[in-house]
XYZ file of C-alpha atoms in Angstrom:
730
model
C 82.923 131.815 -105.117
C 81.078 135.133 -105.414
C 77.959 135.136 -103.745
C 74.557 135.128 -106.222
C 71.674 136.400 -104.521
C 68.544 134.556 -104.866
C 65.688 135.977 -106.735
C 63.347 136.169 -103.379
C 66.316 137.192 -101.077
C 65.749 140.148 -98.998
C 67.635 143.032 -100.578
C 69.297 143.593 -96.824
C 71.813 140.740 -97.381
C 73.097 141.780 -100.627
C 72.913 145.752 -100.355
C 73.016 146.240 -96.725
C 70.374 147.400 -94.332
C 70.478 151.117 -95.149
C 69.949 150.811 -98.686
C 67.566 148.359 -98.620
C 65.376 150.282 -96.430
C 65.626 153.264 -98.743
C 64.784 150.842 -101.655
C 61.783 149.336 -99.988
C 60.321 152.533 -98.404
C 60.937 155.018 -101.525
C 60.322 152.514 -104.634
C 58.410 149.660 -102.813
C 61.460 147.124 -103.807
C 62.114 144.332 -101.330
C 63.718 141.546 -103.202
C 66.329 140.940 -105.920
C 63.460 140.046 -108.340
C 61.742 143.751 -107.492
C 64.860 145.215 -108.454
C 65.726 143.399 -111.539
C 61.908 144.467 -112.553
C 62.731 148.149 -111.743
C 63.840 148.717 -115.343
C 65.726 152.344 -116.521
C 63.250 155.176 -117.634
C 65.661 155.917 -120.536
C 69.384 155.730 -121.432
C 71.851 158.509 -121.941
C 74.469 158.042 -124.930
C 77.760 159.401 -124.789
C 77.679 162.385 -127.219
C 74.203 162.436 -126.992
C 73.119 165.225 -124.436
C 70.068 164.402 -122.701
C 67.639 167.165 -123.515
C 67.216 169.893 -120.774
C 64.607 171.348 -122.695
C 61.862 169.146 -121.584
C 62.395 170.042 -117.800
C 59.935 173.010 -117.650
C 57.212 170.306 -117.487
C 58.964 168.538 -114.580
C 58.903 171.428 -111.931
C 58.977 169.488 -108.511
C 60.230 166.306 -109.698
C 63.243 164.135 -109.263
C 65.553 164.410 -112.648
C 68.438 162.949 -113.811
C 70.074 164.752 -116.654
C 73.527 164.320 -118.462
C 75.184 167.511 -119.302
C 78.451 169.756 -119.734
C 79.936 172.430 -117.733
C 79.796 175.529 -119.340
C 81.030 178.135 -116.600
C 81.003 178.203 -112.678
C 81.413 181.266 -110.626
C 81.325 181.834 -106.874
C 79.160 184.762 -105.668
C 79.189 186.331 -102.243
C 76.585 187.742 -99.812
C 75.734 189.171 -96.832
C 78.917 191.277 -96.977
C 81.119 188.538 -98.002
C 80.079 186.121 -95.074
C 77.831 184.179 -97.363
C 78.916 181.962 -100.440
C 76.893 180.610 -103.392
C 78.318 178.952 -106.270
C 76.457 178.965 -109.799
C 77.093 176.358 -112.246
C 75.717 176.608 -115.760
C 75.152 173.330 -117.524
C 74.273 172.783 -121.053
C 73.470 169.792 -123.322
C 72.706 171.671 -126.887
C 68.805 171.698 -126.403
C 68.784 173.822 -123.241
C 70.787 175.678 -120.168
C 70.120 174.613 -116.561
C 71.421 176.254 -113.377
C 72.976 174.552 -110.744
C 73.455 176.249 -107.148
C 75.507 175.187 -103.959
C 75.635 177.245 -100.803
C 77.782 177.798 -97.595
C 80.255 174.901 -96.874
C 78.908 172.771 -99.818
C 80.492 174.904 -102.489
C 84.196 173.920 -102.174
C 84.096 170.200 -103.517
C 81.776 170.989 -106.538
C 83.890 174.163 -107.193
C 87.108 172.194 -107.648
C 85.285 169.167 -109.567
C 83.076 170.943 -111.734
C 85.118 172.936 -114.022
C 83.780 174.115 -117.518
C 83.960 171.191 -120.159
C 83.263 168.711 -117.077
C 80.790 166.238 -118.050
C 78.698 164.540 -115.499
C 75.467 163.031 -114.385
C 73.524 165.399 -112.198
C 70.226 164.437 -110.134
C 68.007 166.846 -108.038
C 64.841 168.369 -107.609
C 63.714 170.702 -110.719
C 62.976 174.120 -108.953
C 61.955 177.658 -110.168
C 64.024 180.586 -108.966
C 63.445 184.187 -110.707
C 61.368 182.583 -113.390
C 64.693 180.273 -114.225
C 64.953 176.441 -113.758
C 67.528 175.432 -111.450
C 68.565 172.078 -109.352
C 69.624 173.307 -105.655
C 72.667 171.070 -104.531
C 72.204 168.288 -106.447
C 73.951 164.909 -106.405
C 76.566 164.843 -109.285
C 78.739 161.920 -110.763
C 81.490 162.909 -112.850
C 81.825 160.994 -116.143
C 85.699 160.334 -115.958
C 87.841 160.440 -119.388
C 90.889 160.436 -117.502
C 93.668 158.403 -118.882
C 94.800 157.226 -115.676
C 91.171 155.714 -115.422
C 91.345 154.267 -119.097
C 89.445 151.112 -118.269
C 86.355 153.007 -116.894
C 86.786 155.536 -119.976
C 86.619 152.744 -122.321
C 83.693 151.185 -121.054
C 81.792 154.341 -120.529
C 82.757 155.331 -124.385
C 80.682 152.616 -125.997
C 78.058 152.214 -123.247
C 74.343 153.366 -122.975
C 73.822 155.011 -119.504
C 70.513 153.745 -117.727
C 68.861 156.250 -116.138
C 66.567 154.688 -113.357
C 63.632 156.137 -111.850
C 64.933 157.557 -108.836
C 64.345 159.541 -105.415
C 65.825 161.688 -103.310
C 68.036 159.373 -101.176
C 69.289 157.456 -103.933
C 70.105 158.789 -107.291
C 70.177 157.029 -110.562
C 73.818 155.791 -110.644
C 73.233 154.246 -106.985
C 70.497 152.369 -108.304
C 72.404 151.153 -110.976
C 75.410 149.860 -109.014
C 72.757 148.056 -106.887
C 71.351 146.578 -110.127
C 74.930 145.169 -110.842
C 74.730 143.586 -107.641
C 71.719 141.410 -108.270
C 72.185 141.182 -111.923
C 73.760 137.500 -111.669
C 70.595 136.158 -110.224
C 68.696 137.160 -113.455
C 69.929 133.601 -114.656
C 67.616 132.047 -112.024
C 64.497 133.641 -113.204
C 61.460 131.399 -114.181
C 60.532 132.069 -117.573
C 56.639 132.479 -117.640
C 56.235 132.096 -121.339
C 55.237 128.690 -122.840
C 58.513 127.747 -124.942
C 56.495 127.592 -128.492
C 54.994 131.050 -127.754
C 58.281 132.385 -127.247
C 59.983 130.670 -130.255
C 56.872 131.234 -132.525
C 57.154 135.068 -132.133
C 60.688 135.389 -132.133
C 61.195 136.425 -128.421
C 64.624 136.513 -126.503
C 64.882 134.212 -123.196
C 64.009 136.156 -119.821
C 67.307 135.866 -118.372
C 68.622 137.820 -121.703
C 65.753 140.315 -121.790
C 66.657 141.381 -118.031
C 70.433 141.356 -118.765
C 69.953 143.484 -122.188
C 67.348 146.079 -120.361
C 69.643 146.814 -117.339
C 73.030 146.760 -119.316
C 72.432 146.961 -123.185
C 75.288 147.202 -125.710
C 73.278 148.673 -128.328
C 69.652 150.157 -128.935
C 68.699 146.803 -130.783
C 69.357 145.023 -127.283
C 66.865 147.831 -125.503
C 64.490 146.948 -128.203
C 64.836 142.910 -127.881
C 64.375 143.293 -124.032
C 61.566 145.773 -124.350
C 59.558 143.494 -126.529
C 59.971 140.433 -124.567
C 59.064 142.133 -121.075
C 55.834 143.825 -122.648
C 54.941 140.402 -123.780
C 55.471 138.826 -120.045
C 53.336 141.682 -118.786
C 50.613 141.346 -121.261
C 50.491 137.825 -121.223
C 50.478 137.021 -117.564
C 47.349 139.515 -116.991
C 45.601 137.998 -119.879
C 46.065 134.752 -118.567
C 44.816 135.767 -115.080
C 41.784 137.211 -116.735
C 41.243 134.301 -119.151
C 41.049 132.053 -116.089
C 38.498 133.971 -114.569
C 36.483 134.246 -117.695
C 36.973 130.267 -117.644
C 36.179 129.648 -114.106
C 33.087 131.826 -114.433
C 31.854 130.097 -117.585
C 31.840 126.721 -115.644
C 29.558 128.305 -113.145
C 25.584 127.426 -113.252
C 22.975 129.966 -113.595
C 19.186 130.019 -114.388
C 18.651 130.990 -117.918
C 16.237 134.096 -118.234
C 14.659 134.590 -121.207
C 11.786 136.941 -121.430
C 8.126 136.139 -122.116
C 6.127 137.210 -125.112
C 3.381 139.548 -124.168
C 5.426 140.329 -120.688
C 6.587 143.681 -119.217
C 9.494 144.033 -121.892
C 6.795 144.240 -124.778
C 4.891 146.649 -122.687
C 7.379 148.656 -122.054
C 8.469 148.597 -125.709
C 4.841 149.409 -126.722
C 4.708 152.722 -124.562
C 8.068 154.234 -125.294
C 7.698 157.579 -127.001
C 10.701 156.882 -129.592
C 12.286 153.865 -131.290
C 15.422 152.537 -130.162
C 18.811 153.472 -131.761
C 20.841 150.476 -133.826
C 22.937 150.395 -131.053
C 20.620 150.033 -128.372
C 18.855 147.199 -129.985
C 22.223 145.370 -130.977
C 23.545 145.865 -127.323
C 20.069 144.467 -126.065
C 20.473 141.422 -128.209
C 23.910 140.473 -126.824
C 22.673 140.859 -123.617
C 19.481 138.532 -123.827
C 21.626 136.276 -125.754
C 24.114 136.068 -122.727
C 20.895 136.107 -120.271
C 19.435 132.928 -122.174
C 22.480 130.871 -121.387
C 23.062 128.587 -118.309
C 26.262 130.193 -117.276
C 26.474 133.646 -115.743
C 26.498 136.745 -117.858
C 29.594 139.079 -117.411
C 29.102 141.914 -119.234
C 30.565 145.860 -119.473
C 28.152 147.901 -121.026
C 29.877 151.486 -121.636
C 28.395 154.255 -123.744
C 28.689 157.941 -124.214
C 26.552 160.096 -121.707
C 23.257 160.352 -122.522
C 23.453 157.418 -125.120
C 20.673 155.507 -123.338
C 22.489 153.132 -121.074
C 19.327 152.795 -118.544
C 16.865 152.068 -120.929
C 19.234 149.072 -121.909
C 19.607 148.131 -118.307
C 16.016 148.453 -117.658
C 15.153 146.198 -120.684
C 17.278 143.597 -119.314
C 15.825 143.519 -115.953
C 12.420 143.550 -117.312
C 13.433 140.270 -119.081
C 14.639 139.036 -116.224
C 11.262 139.708 -114.042
C 9.173 138.576 -117.032
C 11.030 134.889 -116.556
C 10.216 134.945 -112.672
C 13.438 136.277 -111.197
C 14.306 139.533 -109.685
C 16.870 142.392 -110.736
C 19.185 144.451 -108.272
C 20.716 147.840 -109.482
C 23.610 149.130 -107.345
C 24.394 152.842 -107.492
C 27.157 154.402 -105.998
C 25.625 157.414 -104.181
C 22.313 158.019 -102.859
C 21.533 160.823 -105.073
C 22.340 158.830 -108.165
C 20.337 155.650 -106.526
C 17.416 158.041 -106.510
C 17.809 159.560 -109.930
C 17.772 156.345 -111.429
C 14.503 155.069 -109.359
C 12.855 157.987 -110.453
C 13.808 157.772 -114.193
C 12.962 154.158 -114.273
C 9.623 154.347 -112.510
C 8.858 157.683 -115.271
C 9.906 155.429 -117.818
C 7.775 152.427 -116.709
C 4.832 154.747 -115.626
C 1.855 152.169 -114.593
C 4.170 149.096 -115.037
C 6.127 150.228 -112.075
C 3.111 149.953 -109.672
C 2.322 146.054 -109.762
C -0.006 145.430 -107.022
C -1.052 148.948 -106.668
C -4.427 150.879 -107.244
C -4.226 152.110 -110.780
C -1.151 149.933 -111.489
C -0.849 147.630 -114.453
C -2.094 143.858 -113.926
C 1.137 142.879 -115.936
C 3.255 145.222 -113.744
C 5.849 144.814 -110.739
C 6.878 146.981 -107.981
C 10.120 148.752 -108.211
C 11.592 149.787 -104.797
C 13.995 152.107 -103.803
C 16.381 150.911 -100.645
C 19.472 153.346 -99.568
C 20.703 154.179 -96.068
C 18.740 157.313 -95.089
C 15.472 155.799 -95.737
C 12.938 156.014 -92.721
C 12.364 152.844 -90.720
C 8.620 152.003 -92.248
C 9.711 152.715 -95.885
C 12.807 150.549 -95.329
C 10.703 147.532 -93.624
C 8.231 147.572 -96.570
C 10.784 147.531 -99.429
C 12.522 144.499 -97.317
C 9.396 142.821 -97.424
C 8.603 143.392 -100.991
C 12.068 141.956 -101.715
C 11.769 138.534 -99.990
C 8.231 137.885 -100.888
C 9.172 138.647 -104.587
C 6.487 141.292 -104.670
C 8.982 143.718 -106.218
C 10.690 142.734 -109.308
C 13.301 145.218 -109.466
C 15.318 147.125 -106.722
C 17.377 150.227 -106.788
C 19.898 150.936 -104.228
C 23.133 151.888 -102.798
C 25.465 149.782 -101.013
C 22.695 149.236 -98.610
C 21.541 146.636 -100.970
C 24.412 144.191 -99.530
C 23.626 144.094 -95.880
C 23.002 140.669 -94.604
C 19.244 141.765 -93.657
C 18.454 142.189 -97.580
C 17.372 139.017 -98.715
C 15.542 138.295 -102.150
C 13.157 135.660 -103.364
C 14.936 134.793 -106.605
C 17.709 137.422 -107.598
C 18.476 136.954 -111.316
C 20.326 139.891 -112.563
C 22.708 142.281 -110.877
C 23.327 145.517 -112.827
C 26.389 147.742 -111.291
C 26.497 151.502 -112.337
C 29.616 153.092 -112.006
C 31.677 149.928 -111.627
C 34.985 151.756 -110.706
C 33.322 152.892 -107.487
C 32.524 149.483 -106.095
C 35.172 146.951 -104.531
C 34.911 143.355 -105.263
C 33.533 142.465 -101.763
C 30.495 144.574 -102.548
C 29.950 143.254 -105.793
C 30.395 139.352 -104.736
C 28.100 140.246 -101.572
C 25.428 141.246 -103.780
C 25.927 138.138 -106.019
C 26.011 136.077 -103.393
C 22.335 136.705 -102.740
C 21.051 134.511 -105.685
C 20.159 130.972 -105.011
C 22.798 130.636 -107.884
C 25.108 133.038 -109.502
C 23.066 135.773 -110.735
C 24.070 137.277 -114.139
C 26.178 140.529 -113.852
C 25.934 143.630 -116.188
C 28.533 146.297 -115.411
C 27.700 150.116 -116.475
C 30.502 152.698 -117.113
C 29.527 156.210 -118.323
C 33.413 156.792 -118.945
C 34.144 155.475 -122.100
C 37.371 153.402 -122.421
C 39.588 152.779 -125.552
C 39.177 149.074 -126.241
C 42.683 148.020 -125.144
C 42.110 149.620 -121.622
C 38.801 147.784 -121.175
C 40.774 144.301 -122.387
C 43.398 145.016 -119.993
C 41.438 146.369 -117.094
C 37.968 144.567 -117.279
C 39.305 141.790 -119.447
C 36.999 139.044 -117.477
C 33.844 140.820 -118.971
C 32.608 140.722 -122.486
C 32.100 144.418 -123.554
C 29.092 146.103 -125.487
C 29.636 149.753 -126.707
C 26.813 152.095 -127.167
C 28.351 154.898 -129.343
C 25.389 156.540 -130.915
C 23.039 159.386 -129.184
C 19.434 158.760 -129.504
C 17.621 161.089 -131.661
C 16.173 164.177 -129.894
C 19.486 164.681 -127.990
C 20.746 167.981 -128.908
C 24.254 168.821 -129.959
C 26.626 170.587 -127.008
C 28.672 173.327 -128.284
C 32.049 173.968 -126.015
C 34.198 176.861 -125.914
C 37.322 177.959 -123.714
C 36.960 180.848 -121.813
C 40.282 182.444 -121.227
C 39.644 184.678 -118.191
C 42.988 185.951 -117.538
C 43.731 186.949 -121.045
C 40.295 188.159 -122.178
C 37.971 188.946 -118.705
C 35.521 190.398 -121.077
C 35.024 186.648 -122.243
C 34.203 185.643 -118.690
C 31.870 188.599 -118.583
C 30.011 187.139 -121.856
C 29.695 183.899 -120.367
C 27.411 185.139 -117.422
C 25.403 186.977 -120.036
C 24.704 183.587 -121.901
C 23.767 182.343 -118.664
C 21.445 184.921 -117.993
C 19.941 184.756 -121.359
C 19.192 180.971 -121.207
C 17.521 181.793 -118.062
C 15.653 184.225 -119.444
C 14.456 182.023 -122.124
C 13.187 179.681 -119.461
C 16.010 177.271 -119.157
C 18.151 176.417 -116.465
C 22.088 176.491 -115.700
C 25.095 174.731 -113.943
C 27.974 175.983 -112.464
C 30.751 173.764 -111.378
C 33.679 174.452 -109.238
C 36.659 172.096 -107.836
C 36.175 172.897 -104.244
C 33.394 173.141 -101.764
C 34.959 176.372 -99.554
C 32.692 175.393 -96.689
C 35.440 175.909 -94.094
C 36.277 172.293 -94.029
C 38.374 172.133 -97.153
C 41.722 170.534 -96.139
C 44.031 173.721 -95.032
C 47.192 171.654 -95.703
C 45.791 171.066 -99.077
C 45.037 174.803 -99.477
C 48.325 175.911 -98.350
C 49.916 173.763 -100.852
C 47.742 175.240 -103.552
C 48.650 178.828 -102.148
C 52.257 177.972 -102.651
C 54.146 179.817 -105.426
C 52.175 181.486 -107.983
C 48.713 179.200 -107.782
C 46.197 180.349 -106.060
C 43.414 178.010 -104.512
C 40.985 176.429 -106.488
C 37.657 178.325 -106.698
C 34.704 177.218 -104.320
C 31.216 176.879 -104.865
C 30.347 178.755 -101.480
C 32.287 181.715 -102.987
C 31.478 181.734 -106.688
C 27.743 181.397 -105.639
C 27.886 184.673 -103.254
C 29.909 186.515 -106.165
C 27.088 185.551 -108.648
C 24.159 186.452 -106.612
C 25.822 189.748 -105.656
C 27.116 190.184 -109.312
C 26.139 189.178 -112.770
C 23.378 186.588 -111.613
C 21.473 189.171 -109.108
C 17.953 188.699 -108.443
C 18.014 184.766 -110.039
C 17.775 182.058 -107.801
C 21.001 180.642 -107.246
C 21.482 177.325 -104.825
C 24.357 175.278 -104.126
C 25.032 171.757 -103.772
C 28.033 169.836 -102.753
C 29.063 166.200 -100.946
C 28.872 167.740 -97.252
C 25.383 168.559 -97.189
C 22.832 166.975 -95.326
C 21.416 164.378 -97.575
C 17.819 165.854 -97.152
C 18.910 169.192 -98.015
C 21.062 167.804 -101.075
C 17.673 166.063 -101.932
C 15.646 169.224 -101.626
C 18.065 171.270 -103.523
C 18.002 168.440 -106.299
C 14.218 168.073 -106.324
C 13.571 171.870 -106.598
C 16.097 171.877 -109.492
C 14.718 169.334 -111.292
C 11.192 171.063 -110.943
C 12.560 173.980 -112.386
C 12.396 176.257 -109.358
C 16.025 176.697 -108.892
C 17.577 178.486 -111.912
C 21.329 178.129 -111.257
C 22.843 175.279 -109.667
C 26.500 176.148 -108.236
C 28.000 172.483 -107.523
C 31.086 170.264 -107.303
C 31.349 167.258 -109.180
C 28.254 165.776 -107.225
C 26.280 166.356 -110.501
C 29.074 164.325 -112.642
C 27.166 161.352 -112.959
C 23.329 160.306 -113.413
C 21.890 163.631 -112.574
C 19.073 164.374 -115.391
C 17.374 167.576 -115.905
C 16.516 167.872 -119.379
C 15.716 171.667 -119.322
C 19.387 172.727 -118.371
C 21.080 173.903 -121.467
C 24.144 175.677 -120.490
C 27.004 174.415 -117.958
C 30.392 176.798 -116.861
C 33.138 174.595 -115.421
C 35.268 177.132 -113.615
C 38.894 176.297 -112.948
C 38.405 173.720 -115.631
C 42.235 172.905 -116.227
C 41.745 171.388 -112.795
C 39.685 168.432 -114.166
C 40.531 165.908 -116.301
C 39.531 165.394 -119.668
C 36.916 162.273 -118.794
C 35.551 164.319 -115.849
C 35.193 167.335 -117.969
C 33.384 165.266 -121.015
C 30.961 163.517 -118.098
C 30.073 166.711 -116.691
C 29.078 168.371 -120.088
C 27.283 165.487 -120.392
C 24.547 167.021 -117.764
C 23.366 169.702 -120.616
C 21.780 169.452 -124.122
C 19.659 166.386 -122.592
C 16.347 167.826 -123.839
C 14.975 169.500 -127.329
C 17.309 172.748 -126.915
C 20.800 172.999 -127.946
C 23.713 172.660 -124.718
C 26.518 175.053 -124.283
C 29.574 174.253 -122.152
C 31.924 176.959 -121.328
C 35.512 176.111 -119.693
C 36.620 178.800 -117.872
C 40.370 178.775 -117.380
C 43.416 181.072 -116.281
C 45.849 179.179 -117.717
C 48.564 180.483 -120.690
C 47.338 179.649 -123.904
C 50.449 177.499 -124.927
C 50.234 175.206 -121.556
C 49.495 171.815 -121.611
C 46.435 172.374 -120.018
C 45.201 174.517 -122.349
C 45.500 171.894 -125.117
C 43.772 169.622 -123.115
C 40.774 171.842 -122.725
C 40.979 172.760 -126.538
C 40.945 168.934 -127.267
C 37.497 168.621 -125.084
C 35.972 171.573 -126.933
C 36.921 169.950 -130.360
C 35.203 166.488 -130.303
C 32.194 165.362 -128.486
C 33.554 161.781 -128.879
C 34.240 160.268 -125.528
C 36.051 157.094 -126.831
C 38.673 159.856 -128.777
C 38.773 161.997 -125.532
C 39.679 159.377 -123.201
C 42.373 157.788 -125.487
C 44.018 161.519 -125.442
C 43.396 161.500 -121.786
C 45.173 158.101 -121.397
C 47.991 159.351 -123.657
C 48.593 162.449 -121.511
C 48.505 160.794 -118.360
C 51.549 159.152 -116.551
C 52.072 155.256 -117.529
C 51.164 153.200 -114.715
C 47.826 155.235 -114.020
C 45.924 153.079 -116.315
C 46.234 150.180 -113.772
C 48.315 151.849 -111.068
C 47.618 154.072 -108.234
C 45.189 156.488 -109.906
C 42.705 153.738 -109.725
C 43.407 151.173 -107.163
C 46.104 152.307 -104.875
C 48.160 149.017 -105.962
C 51.443 149.781 -107.482
C 50.864 148.957 -111.134
C 52.163 145.819 -112.477
C 52.663 147.154 -115.935
C 55.992 148.851 -115.857
C 57.086 147.952 -119.632
C 53.723 147.786 -121.285
C 51.983 151.032 -122.202
C 48.258 150.177 -122.685
C 47.401 152.434 -125.767
C 50.805 152.037 -127.610
C 50.897 148.380 -127.406
C 47.347 147.777 -128.409
C 48.748 144.827 -130.595
C 50.746 143.001 -127.961
C 47.577 143.249 -125.865
C 45.203 141.739 -128.688
C 47.593 138.933 -129.402
C 48.515 138.324 -125.726
C 44.255 137.973 -125.150
C 44.279 135.279 -127.938
C 47.231 133.373 -126.743
C 46.099 133.387 -123.442
C 42.542 132.169 -124.064
C 44.269 129.583 -125.903
C 46.310 128.297 -123.438
C 43.644 128.281 -120.432
C 41.608 126.505 -122.993
C 44.140 123.541 -123.076
C 45.137 123.652 -119.725
C 42.961 125.736 -117.209
C 45.208 124.730 -114.177
C 48.517 125.643 -116.077
C 49.825 121.917 -114.747
C 52.347 121.749 -117.999
C 53.490 125.439 -117.282
C 54.952 125.795 -113.730
C 56.635 128.906 -114.934
C 53.424 130.828 -115.481
C 51.927 129.586 -112.502
C 54.627 131.396 -110.566
C 54.493 134.397 -112.696
C 50.871 134.567 -111.808
C 51.366 133.818 -108.157
C 53.514 136.766 -108.158
C 51.197 139.150 -109.860
C 48.121 138.055 -108.150
C 48.803 138.722 -104.403
C 45.763 139.226 -102.446
C 45.390 142.675 -103.058
C 45.917 142.609 -106.724
C 43.751 140.101 -107.206
C 40.883 142.017 -105.759
C 42.101 145.090 -107.863
C 41.707 143.243 -110.841
C 38.048 142.358 -109.852
C 37.352 145.852 -109.236
C 38.425 146.884 -112.576
């Protein structure tokens, strides 16, 4: 009887050590189950040729194409000593050249005759401005009468094209899948039967069979729909269980006292809160008043007033006798928050000090680079309860730091903190403190539900009154160099009006930049990214001569960084040439213009984030995106999208649609391979929303999932330790 591999069996047993090693090292596939979940990227049909026209966007990537040989010719060089075979293939949408050299020309010369159809796999390269595959692997698609069975099978078949690698082409992966496909019959179905039947989804074994070996396009659709549900549902169950567990924990309800600090702050604000700020504050206060810990994500546009909303929440907790801690990812940002919060509070932040308010509290800063006496005093203020609010970096998490009664933790820029850091701070409360997570990168609702599904979400999408509009323009410096000259004139004009400017570059250029990376950038037509140090020098000697221009980047000494930032905030420095260290939290209302060099090297959300540093005062803001990219390039389309809208939520949708799948929950954010192989977070909004409802209902009825062993198994597979931590990191 034929051996059917077990799902958790190592692929060595089924496929042999050499193939198993390549699958494990190159594609992260170790067991039969892993391979069954390595789905085809697309399918080629007989008679329908795969598009060669799309290859221009895939330079340096491994591709598989199905095409027909148009012509093949052998050329000689080196006085006839060297031979090169050039084969042109076509698919109706475009043509592509294949090249073979030396002794490797004879076999393809015999096999790749004009009219031959085959699958070709290789790395897309560029030679003499033409796309080519050098020494591609190929598999002729036989239609020979002597091979009639194979031809018949092929005639009606959709050919799966798998994500492949240099050492293992798509058709070899297909043969590996054939070897493990019989084991699909043992796959444990994670979906409750009632859910599956109610939604008309095919059983898992059928879905796995149809996704790998479809008979029709309808088979592929059935399989995809089912496999998307698996991914969405299992992930949402994991998050629903976390929400359920958190809702069982005890917490101290924190209600603001009438006539306390919160009322005093509101009374002294020189403006009224926006409707959005009032609505979000109410959601937070309602959560703080419950006997279970709040878990809320506060996301808002750059400059929408998140810090004020967080401060009001912290003061509500201080009014109720507790303390609040704000965790910031960098010292610059912690100092910035400390400065803006003490400015907003005025004498209310000087509790117990001469000239401070009777009802005030102390607001202390705690960072790694503080001197010992200041640090000792801050620690003392926390343990005695003298300080109601502390703002700090990861220095807050150290064992030495003790609180009198920690009631609220505010985490700024969530994606920069690991779960261990978040938990270490939360464990400093006598009971679990409430948690408010802030992010300035607007996230579309479905992504928030998928990544931060254990948090309730509040959104600030209005800008406060008094914030000025920001005009954004693309400066095509290669096509129209006079536009760049005009950009520097605009900077000069703004500075002469008494304002200040930022110039942002992608690289530092202090000699410590990674030489390998630089060599890679120098490769081909691409020059290295523009650098802070070089641009600052050019500006000082050229278009901005006579102005005070300073640099700021991450490798500077912390004291020097603070000094530059302080002098820029005070208006002494007129033009700051910086890396993205200024991306988050830097607040200088007098800055009205930003020039972003090599803007095409930044992501959409990052550009939006950077742009939010100008127009923070009463004068309008201007952001100039400088790029040498060609007008028709995808990079320029991205820049045009940023210039066209100030809506961060709209931009984050564009960003996610343009990024590769898997980036949303994959390596780009976590270093853990994405668990989403079939689900596209933006496209599959409905599936995610419905799966969340179903998951919440299932977990409410059976929190331990005792009646659903298949779902428990799937959860264990999804949530290995690494991914469980990743889910919590968000």
